[in-house]
Short mmCIF file of C-alpha atoms in Angstrom, two decimals:
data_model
loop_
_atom_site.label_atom_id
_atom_site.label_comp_id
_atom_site.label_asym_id
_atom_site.label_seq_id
_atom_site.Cartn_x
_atom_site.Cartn_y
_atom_site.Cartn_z
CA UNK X 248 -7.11 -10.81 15.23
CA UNK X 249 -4.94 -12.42 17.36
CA UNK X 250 -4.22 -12.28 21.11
CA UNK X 251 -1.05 -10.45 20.75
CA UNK X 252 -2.54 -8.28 18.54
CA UNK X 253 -4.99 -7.65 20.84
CA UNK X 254 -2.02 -7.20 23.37
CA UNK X 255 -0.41 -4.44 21.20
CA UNK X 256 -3.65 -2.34 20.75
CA UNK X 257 -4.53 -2.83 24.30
CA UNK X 258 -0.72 -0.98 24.95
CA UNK X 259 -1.74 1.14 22.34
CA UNK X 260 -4.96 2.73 24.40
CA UNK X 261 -3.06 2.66 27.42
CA UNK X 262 -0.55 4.97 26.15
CA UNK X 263 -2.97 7.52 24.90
CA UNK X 264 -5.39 7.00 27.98
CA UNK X 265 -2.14 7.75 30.12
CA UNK X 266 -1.47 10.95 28.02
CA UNK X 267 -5.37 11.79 28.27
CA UNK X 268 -5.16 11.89 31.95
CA UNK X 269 -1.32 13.63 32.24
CA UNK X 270 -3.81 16.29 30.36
CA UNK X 271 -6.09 16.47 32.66
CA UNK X 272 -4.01 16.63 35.78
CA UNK X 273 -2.58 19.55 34.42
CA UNK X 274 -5.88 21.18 33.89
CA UNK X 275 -6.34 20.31 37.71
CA UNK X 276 -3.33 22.06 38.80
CA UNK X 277 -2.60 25.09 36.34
CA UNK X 278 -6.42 25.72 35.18
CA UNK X 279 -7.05 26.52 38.67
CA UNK X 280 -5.83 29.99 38.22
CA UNK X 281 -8.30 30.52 35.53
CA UNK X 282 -11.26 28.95 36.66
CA UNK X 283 -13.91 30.51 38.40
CA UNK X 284 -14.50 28.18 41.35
CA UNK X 285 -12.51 28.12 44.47
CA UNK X 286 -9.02 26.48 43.95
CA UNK X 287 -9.03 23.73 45.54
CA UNK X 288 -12.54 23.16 44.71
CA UNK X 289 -11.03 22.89 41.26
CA UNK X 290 -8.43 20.81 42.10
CA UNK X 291 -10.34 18.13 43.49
CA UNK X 292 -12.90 18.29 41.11
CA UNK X 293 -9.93 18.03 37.88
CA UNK X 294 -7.62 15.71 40.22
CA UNK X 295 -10.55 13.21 40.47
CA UNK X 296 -11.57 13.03 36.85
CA UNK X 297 -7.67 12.75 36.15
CA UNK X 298 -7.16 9.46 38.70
CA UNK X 299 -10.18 8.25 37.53
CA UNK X 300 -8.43 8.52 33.77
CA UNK X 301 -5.35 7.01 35.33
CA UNK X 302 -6.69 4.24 36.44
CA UNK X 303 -8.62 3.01 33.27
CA UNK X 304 -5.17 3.88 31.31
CA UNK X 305 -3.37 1.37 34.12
CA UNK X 306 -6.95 -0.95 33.86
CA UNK X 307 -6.09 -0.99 29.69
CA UNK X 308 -2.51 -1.97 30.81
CA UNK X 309 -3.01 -4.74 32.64
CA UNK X 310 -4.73 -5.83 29.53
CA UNK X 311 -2.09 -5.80 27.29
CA UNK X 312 0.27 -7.41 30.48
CA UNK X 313 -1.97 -10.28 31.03
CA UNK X 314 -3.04 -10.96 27.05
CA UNK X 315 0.64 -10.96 25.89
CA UNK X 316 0.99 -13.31 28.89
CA UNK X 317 -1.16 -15.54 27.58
CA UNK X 318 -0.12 -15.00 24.28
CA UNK X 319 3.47 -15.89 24.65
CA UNK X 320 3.38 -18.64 27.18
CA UNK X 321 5.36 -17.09 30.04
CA UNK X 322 5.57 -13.76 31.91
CA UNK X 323 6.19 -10.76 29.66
CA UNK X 324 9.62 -9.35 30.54
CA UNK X 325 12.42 -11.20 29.17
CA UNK X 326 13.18 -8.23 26.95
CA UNK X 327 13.67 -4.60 27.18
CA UNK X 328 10.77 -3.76 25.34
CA UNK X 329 8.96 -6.16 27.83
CA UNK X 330 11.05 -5.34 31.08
CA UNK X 331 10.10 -1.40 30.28
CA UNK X 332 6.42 -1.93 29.72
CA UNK X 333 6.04 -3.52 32.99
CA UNK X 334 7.93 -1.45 34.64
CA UNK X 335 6.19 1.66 33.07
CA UNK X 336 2.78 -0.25 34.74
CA UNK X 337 4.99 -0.69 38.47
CA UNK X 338 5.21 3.23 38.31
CA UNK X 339 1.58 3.67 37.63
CA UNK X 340 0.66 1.14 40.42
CA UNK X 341 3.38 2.84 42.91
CA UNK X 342 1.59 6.16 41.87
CA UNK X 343 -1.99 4.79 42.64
CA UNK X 344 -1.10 3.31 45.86
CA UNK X 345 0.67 6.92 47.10
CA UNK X 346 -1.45 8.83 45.51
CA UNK X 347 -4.22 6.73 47.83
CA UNK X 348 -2.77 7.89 50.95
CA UNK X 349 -1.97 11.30 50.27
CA UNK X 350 -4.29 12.73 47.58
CA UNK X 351 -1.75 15.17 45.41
CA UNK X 352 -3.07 15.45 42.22
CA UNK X 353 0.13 17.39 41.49
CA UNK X 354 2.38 14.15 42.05
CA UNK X 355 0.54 13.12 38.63
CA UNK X 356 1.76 15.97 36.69
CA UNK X 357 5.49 14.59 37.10
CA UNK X 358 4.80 10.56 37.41
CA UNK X 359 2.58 10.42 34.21
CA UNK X 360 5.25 11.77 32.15
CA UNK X 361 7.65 8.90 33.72
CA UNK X 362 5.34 6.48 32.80
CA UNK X 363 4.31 8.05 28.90
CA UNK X 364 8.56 8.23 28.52
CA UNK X 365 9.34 4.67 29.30
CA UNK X 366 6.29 3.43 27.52
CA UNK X 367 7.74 5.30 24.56
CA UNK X 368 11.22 4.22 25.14
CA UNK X 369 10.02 0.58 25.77
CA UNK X 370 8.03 0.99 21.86
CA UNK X 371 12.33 1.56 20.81
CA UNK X 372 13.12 -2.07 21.10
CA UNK X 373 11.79 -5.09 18.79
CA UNK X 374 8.12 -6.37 20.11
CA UNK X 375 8.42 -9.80 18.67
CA UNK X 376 7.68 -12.33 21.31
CA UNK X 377 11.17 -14.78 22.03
CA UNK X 378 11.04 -17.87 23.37
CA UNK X 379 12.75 -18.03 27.02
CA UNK X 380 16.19 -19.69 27.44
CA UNK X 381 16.34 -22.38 29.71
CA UNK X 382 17.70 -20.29 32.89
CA UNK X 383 14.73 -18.14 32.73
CA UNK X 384 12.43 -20.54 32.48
CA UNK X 385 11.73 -20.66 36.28
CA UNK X 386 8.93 -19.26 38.95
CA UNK X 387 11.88 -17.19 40.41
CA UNK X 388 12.07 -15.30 37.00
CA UNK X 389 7.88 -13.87 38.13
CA UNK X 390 9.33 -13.19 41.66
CA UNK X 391 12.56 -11.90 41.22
CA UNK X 392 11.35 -9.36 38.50
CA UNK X 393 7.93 -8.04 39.42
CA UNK X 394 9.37 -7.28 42.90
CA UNK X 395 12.15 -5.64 41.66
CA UNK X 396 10.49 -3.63 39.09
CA UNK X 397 8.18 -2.69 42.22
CA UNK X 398 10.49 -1.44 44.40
CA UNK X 399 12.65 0.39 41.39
CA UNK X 400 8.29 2.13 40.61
CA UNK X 401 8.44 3.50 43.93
CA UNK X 402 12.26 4.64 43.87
CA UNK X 403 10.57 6.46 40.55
CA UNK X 404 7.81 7.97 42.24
CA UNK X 405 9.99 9.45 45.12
CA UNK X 406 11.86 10.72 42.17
CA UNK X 407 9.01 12.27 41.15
CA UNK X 408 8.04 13.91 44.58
CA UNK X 409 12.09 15.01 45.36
CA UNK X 410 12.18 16.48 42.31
CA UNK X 411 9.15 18.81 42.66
CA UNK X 412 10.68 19.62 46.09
CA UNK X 413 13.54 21.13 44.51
CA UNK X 414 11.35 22.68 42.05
CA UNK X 415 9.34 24.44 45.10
CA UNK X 416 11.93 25.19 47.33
CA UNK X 417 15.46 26.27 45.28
CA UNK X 418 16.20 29.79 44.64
CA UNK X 419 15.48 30.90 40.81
CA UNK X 420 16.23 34.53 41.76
CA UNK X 421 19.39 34.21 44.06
CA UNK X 422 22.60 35.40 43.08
CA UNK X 423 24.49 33.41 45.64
CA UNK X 424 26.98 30.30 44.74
CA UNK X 425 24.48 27.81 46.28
CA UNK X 426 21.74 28.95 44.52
CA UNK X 427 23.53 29.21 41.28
CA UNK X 428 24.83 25.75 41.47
CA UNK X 429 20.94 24.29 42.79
CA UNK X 430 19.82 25.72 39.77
CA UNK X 431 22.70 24.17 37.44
CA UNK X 432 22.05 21.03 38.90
CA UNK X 433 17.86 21.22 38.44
CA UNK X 434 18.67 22.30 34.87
CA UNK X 435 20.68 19.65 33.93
CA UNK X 436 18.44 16.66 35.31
CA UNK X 437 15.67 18.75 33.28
CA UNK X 438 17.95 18.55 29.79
CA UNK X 439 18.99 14.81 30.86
CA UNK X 440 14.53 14.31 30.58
CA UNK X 441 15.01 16.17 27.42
CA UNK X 442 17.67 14.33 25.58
CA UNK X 443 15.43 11.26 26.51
CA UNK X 444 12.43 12.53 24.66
CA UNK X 445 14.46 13.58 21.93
CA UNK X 446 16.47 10.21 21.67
CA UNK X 447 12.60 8.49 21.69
CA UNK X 448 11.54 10.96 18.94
CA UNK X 449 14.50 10.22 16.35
CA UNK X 450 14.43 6.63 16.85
CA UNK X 451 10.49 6.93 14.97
CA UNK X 452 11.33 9.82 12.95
CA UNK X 453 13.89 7.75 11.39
CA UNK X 454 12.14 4.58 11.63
CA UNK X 455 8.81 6.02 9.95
CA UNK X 456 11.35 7.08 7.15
CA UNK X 457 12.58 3.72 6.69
CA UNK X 458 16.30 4.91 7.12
CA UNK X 459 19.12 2.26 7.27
CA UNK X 460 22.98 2.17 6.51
CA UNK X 461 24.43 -1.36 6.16
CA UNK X 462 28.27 -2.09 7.07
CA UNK X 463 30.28 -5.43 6.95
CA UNK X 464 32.69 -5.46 9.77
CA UNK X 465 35.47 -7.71 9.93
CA UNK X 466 36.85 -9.21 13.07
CA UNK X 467 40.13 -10.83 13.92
CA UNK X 468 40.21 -13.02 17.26
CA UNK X 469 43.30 -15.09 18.61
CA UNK X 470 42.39 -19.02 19.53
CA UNK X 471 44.17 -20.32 22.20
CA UNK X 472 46.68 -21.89 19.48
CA UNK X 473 47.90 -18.56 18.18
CA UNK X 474 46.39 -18.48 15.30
CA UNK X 475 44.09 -15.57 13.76
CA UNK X 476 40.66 -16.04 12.60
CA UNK X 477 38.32 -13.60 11.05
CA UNK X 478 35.06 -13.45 11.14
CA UNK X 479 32.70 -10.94 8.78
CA UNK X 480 29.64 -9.76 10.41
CA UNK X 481 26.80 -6.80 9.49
CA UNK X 482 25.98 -3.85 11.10
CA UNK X 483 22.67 -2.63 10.37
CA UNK X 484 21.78 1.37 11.66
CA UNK X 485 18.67 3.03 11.40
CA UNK X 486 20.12 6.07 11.82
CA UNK X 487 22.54 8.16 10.04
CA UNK X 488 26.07 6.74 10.95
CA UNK X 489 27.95 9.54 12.30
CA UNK X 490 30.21 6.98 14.01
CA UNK X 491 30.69 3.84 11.50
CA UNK X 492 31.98 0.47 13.02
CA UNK X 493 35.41 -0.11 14.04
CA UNK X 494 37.35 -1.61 11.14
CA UNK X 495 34.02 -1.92 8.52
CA UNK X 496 33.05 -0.93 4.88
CA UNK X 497 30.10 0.59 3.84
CA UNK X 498 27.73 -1.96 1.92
CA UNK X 499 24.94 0.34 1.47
CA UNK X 500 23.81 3.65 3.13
CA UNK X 501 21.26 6.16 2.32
CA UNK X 502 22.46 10.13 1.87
CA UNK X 503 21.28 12.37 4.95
CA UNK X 504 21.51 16.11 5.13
CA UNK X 505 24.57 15.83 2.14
CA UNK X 506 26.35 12.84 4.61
CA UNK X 507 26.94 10.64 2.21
CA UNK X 508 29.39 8.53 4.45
CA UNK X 509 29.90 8.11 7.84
CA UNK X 510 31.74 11.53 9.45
CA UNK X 511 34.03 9.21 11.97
CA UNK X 512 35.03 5.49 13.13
CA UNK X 513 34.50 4.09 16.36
CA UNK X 514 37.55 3.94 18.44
CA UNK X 515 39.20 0.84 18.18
CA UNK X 516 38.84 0.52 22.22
CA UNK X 517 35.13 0.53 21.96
CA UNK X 518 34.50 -3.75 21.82
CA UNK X 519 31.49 -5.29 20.24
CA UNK X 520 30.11 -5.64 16.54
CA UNK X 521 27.08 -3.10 17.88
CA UNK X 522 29.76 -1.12 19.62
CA UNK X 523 29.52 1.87 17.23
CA UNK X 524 25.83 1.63 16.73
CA UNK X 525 25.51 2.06 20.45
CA UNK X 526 28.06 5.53 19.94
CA UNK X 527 25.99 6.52 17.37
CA UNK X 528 22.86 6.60 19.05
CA UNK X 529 24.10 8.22 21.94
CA UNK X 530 25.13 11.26 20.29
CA UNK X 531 22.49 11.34 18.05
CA UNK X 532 20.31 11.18 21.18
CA UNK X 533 22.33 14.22 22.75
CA UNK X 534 22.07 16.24 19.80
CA UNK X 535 18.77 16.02 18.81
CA UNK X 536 17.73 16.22 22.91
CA UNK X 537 20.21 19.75 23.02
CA UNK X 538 18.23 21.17 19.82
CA UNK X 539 14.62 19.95 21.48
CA UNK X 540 15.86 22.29 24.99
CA UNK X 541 17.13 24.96 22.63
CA UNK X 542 13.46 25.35 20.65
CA UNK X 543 11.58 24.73 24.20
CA UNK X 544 14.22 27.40 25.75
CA UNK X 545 13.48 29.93 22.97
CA UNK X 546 9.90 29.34 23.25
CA UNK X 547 9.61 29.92 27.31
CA UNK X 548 12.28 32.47 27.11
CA UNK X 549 13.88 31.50 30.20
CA UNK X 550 15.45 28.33 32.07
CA UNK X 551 12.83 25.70 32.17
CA UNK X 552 13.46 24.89 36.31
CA UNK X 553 12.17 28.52 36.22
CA UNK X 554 9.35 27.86 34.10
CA UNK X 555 7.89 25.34 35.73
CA UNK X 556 8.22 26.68 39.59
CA UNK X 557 5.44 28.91 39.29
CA UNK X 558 3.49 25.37 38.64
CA UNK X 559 4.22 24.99 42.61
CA UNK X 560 2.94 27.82 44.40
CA UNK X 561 0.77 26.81 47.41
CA UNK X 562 2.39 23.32 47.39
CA UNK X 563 3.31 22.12 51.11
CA UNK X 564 7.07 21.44 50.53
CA UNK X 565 6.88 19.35 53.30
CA UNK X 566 4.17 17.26 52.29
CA UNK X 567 6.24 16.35 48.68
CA UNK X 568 9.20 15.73 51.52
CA UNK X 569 7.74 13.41 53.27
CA UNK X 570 6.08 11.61 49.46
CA UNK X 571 9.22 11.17 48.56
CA UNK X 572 10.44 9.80 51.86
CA UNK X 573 7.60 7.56 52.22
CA UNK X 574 7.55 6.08 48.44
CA UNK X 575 11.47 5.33 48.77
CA UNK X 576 10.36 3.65 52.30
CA UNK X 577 8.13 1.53 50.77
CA UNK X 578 10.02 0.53 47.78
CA UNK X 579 13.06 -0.57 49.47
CA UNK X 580 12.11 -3.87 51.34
CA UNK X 581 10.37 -4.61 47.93
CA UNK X 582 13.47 -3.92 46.38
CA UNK X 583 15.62 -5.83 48.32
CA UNK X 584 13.59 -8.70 48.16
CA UNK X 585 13.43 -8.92 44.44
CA UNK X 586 16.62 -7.60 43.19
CA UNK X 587 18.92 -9.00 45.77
CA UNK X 588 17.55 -12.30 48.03
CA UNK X 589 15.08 -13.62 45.55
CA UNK X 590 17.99 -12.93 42.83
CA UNK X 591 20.37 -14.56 44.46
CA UNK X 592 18.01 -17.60 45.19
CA UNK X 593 17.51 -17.85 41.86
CA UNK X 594 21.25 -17.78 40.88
CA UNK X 595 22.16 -20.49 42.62
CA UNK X 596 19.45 -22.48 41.05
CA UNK X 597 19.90 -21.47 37.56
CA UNK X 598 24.09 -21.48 37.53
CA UNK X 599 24.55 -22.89 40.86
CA UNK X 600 26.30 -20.10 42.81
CA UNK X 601 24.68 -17.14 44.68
CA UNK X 602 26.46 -14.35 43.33
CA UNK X 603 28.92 -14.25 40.62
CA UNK X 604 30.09 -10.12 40.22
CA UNK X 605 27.66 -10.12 36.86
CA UNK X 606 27.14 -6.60 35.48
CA UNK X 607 23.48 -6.10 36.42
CA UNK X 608 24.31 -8.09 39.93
CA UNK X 609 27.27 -5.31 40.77
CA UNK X 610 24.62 -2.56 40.22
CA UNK X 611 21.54 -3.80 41.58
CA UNK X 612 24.10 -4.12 44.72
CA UNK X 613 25.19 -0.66 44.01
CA UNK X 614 21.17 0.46 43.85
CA UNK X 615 20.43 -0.94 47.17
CA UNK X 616 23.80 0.64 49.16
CA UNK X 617 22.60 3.92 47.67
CA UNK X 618 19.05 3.56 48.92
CA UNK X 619 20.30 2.56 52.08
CA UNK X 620 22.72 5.21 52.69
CA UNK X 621 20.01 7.08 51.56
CA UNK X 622 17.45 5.73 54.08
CA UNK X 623 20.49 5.91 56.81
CA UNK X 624 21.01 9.17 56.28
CA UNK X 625 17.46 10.24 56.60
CA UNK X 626 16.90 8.34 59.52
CA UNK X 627 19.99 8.63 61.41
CA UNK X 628 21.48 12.02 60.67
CA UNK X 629 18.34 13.93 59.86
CA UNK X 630 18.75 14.69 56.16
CA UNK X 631 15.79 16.26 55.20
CA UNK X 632 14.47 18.45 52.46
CA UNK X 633 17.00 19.78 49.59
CA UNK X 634 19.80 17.05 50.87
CA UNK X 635 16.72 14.48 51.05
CA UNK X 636 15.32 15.14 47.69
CA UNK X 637 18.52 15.26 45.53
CA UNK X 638 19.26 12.03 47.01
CA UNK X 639 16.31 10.91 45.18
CA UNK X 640 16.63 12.41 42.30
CA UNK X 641 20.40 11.36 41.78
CA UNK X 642 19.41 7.52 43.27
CA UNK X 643 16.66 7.35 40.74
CA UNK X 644 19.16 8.16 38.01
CA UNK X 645 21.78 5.18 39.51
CA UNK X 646 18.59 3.04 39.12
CA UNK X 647 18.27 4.08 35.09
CA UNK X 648 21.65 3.56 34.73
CA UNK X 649 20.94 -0.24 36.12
CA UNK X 650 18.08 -0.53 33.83
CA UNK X 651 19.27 0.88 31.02
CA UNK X 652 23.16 0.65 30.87
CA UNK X 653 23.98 -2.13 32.03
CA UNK X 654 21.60 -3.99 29.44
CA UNK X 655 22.67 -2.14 26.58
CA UNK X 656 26.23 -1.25 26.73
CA UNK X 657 28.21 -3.60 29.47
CA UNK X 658 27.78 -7.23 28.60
CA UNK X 659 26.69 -9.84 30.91
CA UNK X 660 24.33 -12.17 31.78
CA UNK X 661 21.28 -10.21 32.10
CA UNK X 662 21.74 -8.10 28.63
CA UNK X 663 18.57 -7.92 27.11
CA UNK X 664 18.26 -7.69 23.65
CA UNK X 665 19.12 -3.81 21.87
CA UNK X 666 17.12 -1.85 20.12
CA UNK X 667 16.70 -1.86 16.38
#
C-alpha cells in the first residue's frame, strides 16, 4: 500500500469517525429527555464521549493531511478537493478550540454536519495528486492558505452558533409579518443545506452508476487579424444533460428516465467549454435538493425550522450569542492575515504587483468588509441577538460563495480545478 493510499483510508475513517460522534452528540442532547438520569448529568456524560469521538475523527484527519503531505511533496490544497478537506479539518479545530472554552455539546450537533458536508462535497472533485505550478510553489502558499482557511473555520462555527440562535429565539407560532418573514428566511437557509446534500448525493448516485454523456463542441474565436478559427473540444457529463453545451453535438449519451437527448442548450451568453456542465449541475443540484426537503417535509409533517426548535429548549440564547460573537472575533485577525496581507505579500512575489482585482481577490476583500461591518456593528451600535446572528449566518454564506463560486464558475487566477 502506498502512502497516499494510506492518506485516502485515513480520510476515509475520519469521515465515519466524524459521523460516529455527530451520533453521539445527538444522543447527548435529544436522549436526555429519555434517559433516566438528571439532564445535564446526561449531557455531560454523552457530550464527553462525543468530543472525545471528535477528536480521534480530527486525530485520523490530521493523518490523512500530513501523509498526503508527504505523499505529494508539498502542502495538500492546491485543489478543491484538497482546499475542502483542509478546510473541513479548520472547522473541526475552530470547533475544538470553542468548544474548550465554553463546553456546549449542542454547538456539535450543527458544526459536525458542516464538517461531514464539505468532507463529502470535497470527495466531488478528482483526488489525483497535481504537481504545483510554479507560482504556488512558495512558503507563502502554507501561510496564506492555512490562515485563511482558519479564520473562514471560525466564520463557520459562528455560523453554526447564529444559526441555532435563530433556531431558539424566532417565533414558529406567530402570526405577525416579522415572524412570518424570520421563519421564511430560517427555512430557506435550511433548504439551501438541503440542496447541498442532495447535489453531494447525485454526484455518487450517478457516479456509482457509471453515467456519462459525451458532446463535441465547436468554438469560433476572432485573432487579432480578423480571421476566424475553430477549435473542437469535448464535453464530458456525468450526469444527465438537461442543459447540453452551447453550439455542440451529441457523440454519445446514455438514455435516463426516457431522456434520450438533452431537454435544452445553454444560452449562448453563458462562456466556457464547461459552461453548460456547470448549468447542468446546478439545477440538477436544485432539483434533486427540492425533492430531498419535500420527502424530509412529508416525513416531519411540518417546516423543518419548526422541527428542529424543540432540539433547543433550555439553551441560554445568550450564551450561543455570545459563541457566535466570540468565534467570528477570533477568526477575523486570522482572516485578515491570511486572505488579505499574507495574500497580497505573496502577489507581489509571485506576479509582482500587490493586488490585481482577480476574482477570488475582489471577494476575499468583499469577505473581510462584511465581517467588519459585521464586527462594527456589534461593537459600535450594539447589534446583538437576531440582527447579530443573521449577520452570521448570511456572512458565512458570502464566505461559500468565495470558496465555492468563485473557483468554479468566474474564471481567474485562483480557479481550482472542477469537479468531474
Amino acid at each position: 500500500m502506498s502512502i497516499l493510499d494510506f492518506s485516502s483510508d485515513a480520510f476515509i475513517v475520519s469521515f465515519f469517525l466524524y459521523c460516529a460522534a455527530f451520533l453521539l452528540y445527538a444522543v447527548a442532547v435529544m436522549g436526555k429527555k429519555w434517559s433516566n438520569r438528571d439532564p445535564i448529568d446526561h449531557m455531560n456524560r454523552w457530550g464527553k464521549r462525543a468530543f472525545i469521538a471528535s477528536t480521534v475523527a480530527l486525530t485520523a484527519h490530521l493523518v490523512f493531511f500530513i501523509t498526503r503531505w508527504i505523499g505529494a511533496g508539498h502542502i495538500p490544497v492546491s485543489n478543491m478537493y484538497e482546499f475542502m478537506s483542509f478546510l473541513s479539518m479548520m472547522i473541526m479545530v475552530a470547533f475544538i478550540v470553542v468548544y474548550a472554552i465554553y463546553r456546549k455539546s449542542l454547538l456539535g450537533l450543527f458544526a459536525l454536519p458542516l464538517t461531514i458536508i464539505i468532507m463529502a462535497y470535497a470527495a466531488v472533485f478528482p483526488q489525483e495528486v497535481q504537481p504545483l505550478i510554479p507560482a504556488l510553489q512558495s512558503i507563502w502558499l502554507k501561510i496564506h492558505v492555512t490562515l485563511a482557511a482558519l479564520g473562514e473555520a471560525f466564520f463557520a462555527v459562528g455560523f453554526a452558533a447564529g444559526f441555532m440562535y435563530l433556531l431558539r429565539t424566532v417565533d414558529f407560532s406567530g402570526k405577525d409579518k416579522s415572524s412570518r418573514r424570520q421563519r421564511g428566511w430560517v427555512e430557506f437557509t435550511l433548504i439551501t443545506i438541503v440542496v447541498v446534500i442532495g447535489f453531494i448525493g447525485t454526484v455518487f448516485a450517478f457516479r456509482a452508476s457509471g453515467y456519462e454523456a459525451v458532446f463535441v463542441q465547436k468554438t469560433v474565436t476572432i485573432d487579432t487579424k480578423g480571421e476566424e478559427n475553430s477549435t473542437i473540444e469535448k464535453v464530458i457529463y456525468r450526469m444527465p444533460p438537461i442543459f447540453a453545451p452551447y453550439n455542440s453535438e451529441v457523440e454519445s449519451l446514455k438514455p435516463f428516465l426516457g431522456m434520450k437527448e438533452p431537454l435544452l442548450e445553454t444560452p449562448s451568453w453563458m462562456n466556457g467549454v464547461n459552461a453548460g456542465r456547470k448549468l447542468n449541475t446546478v439545477i440538477w443540484s436544485i432539483i434533486t435538493g427540492l425533492i430531498l426537503y419535500g420527502i424530509i417535509r412529508l416525513i416531519v409533517r411540518r417546516p423543518l425550522g419548526q422541527a428542529l426548535q424543540p432540539m433547543m429548549n433550555g439553551i441560554d440564547a445568550d450564551d450561543l450569542d455570545e459563541i457566535s460573537y466570540r468565534a467570528i472575533a477570533i477568526g477575523f485577525p486570522i482572516f485578515t492575515l491570511g486572505a488579505l496581507i499574507f495574500a497580497m505579500i505573496w502577489a507581489q512575489i509571485a506576479w509582482s504587483r500587490f493586488w490585481g482585482w482577480d476574482p477570488k481577490e475582489v471577494w476575499a476583500l468583499i469577505t473581510w468588509l462584511y465581517y467588519s461591518v459585521y464586527l462594527h456593528l456589534r461593537l459600535s451600535k450594539g447589534w446583538q441577538g437576531q440582527k447579530s446572528a443573521w449577520l452570521a449566518v448570511l456572512g458565512f454564506l458570502v464566505v461559500m460563495f468565495t470558496l465555492v463560486g468563485v473557483n468554479l464558475i468566474i474564471a481567474g487566477l485562483h480557479s481550482y480545478a472542477g469537479a468531474d
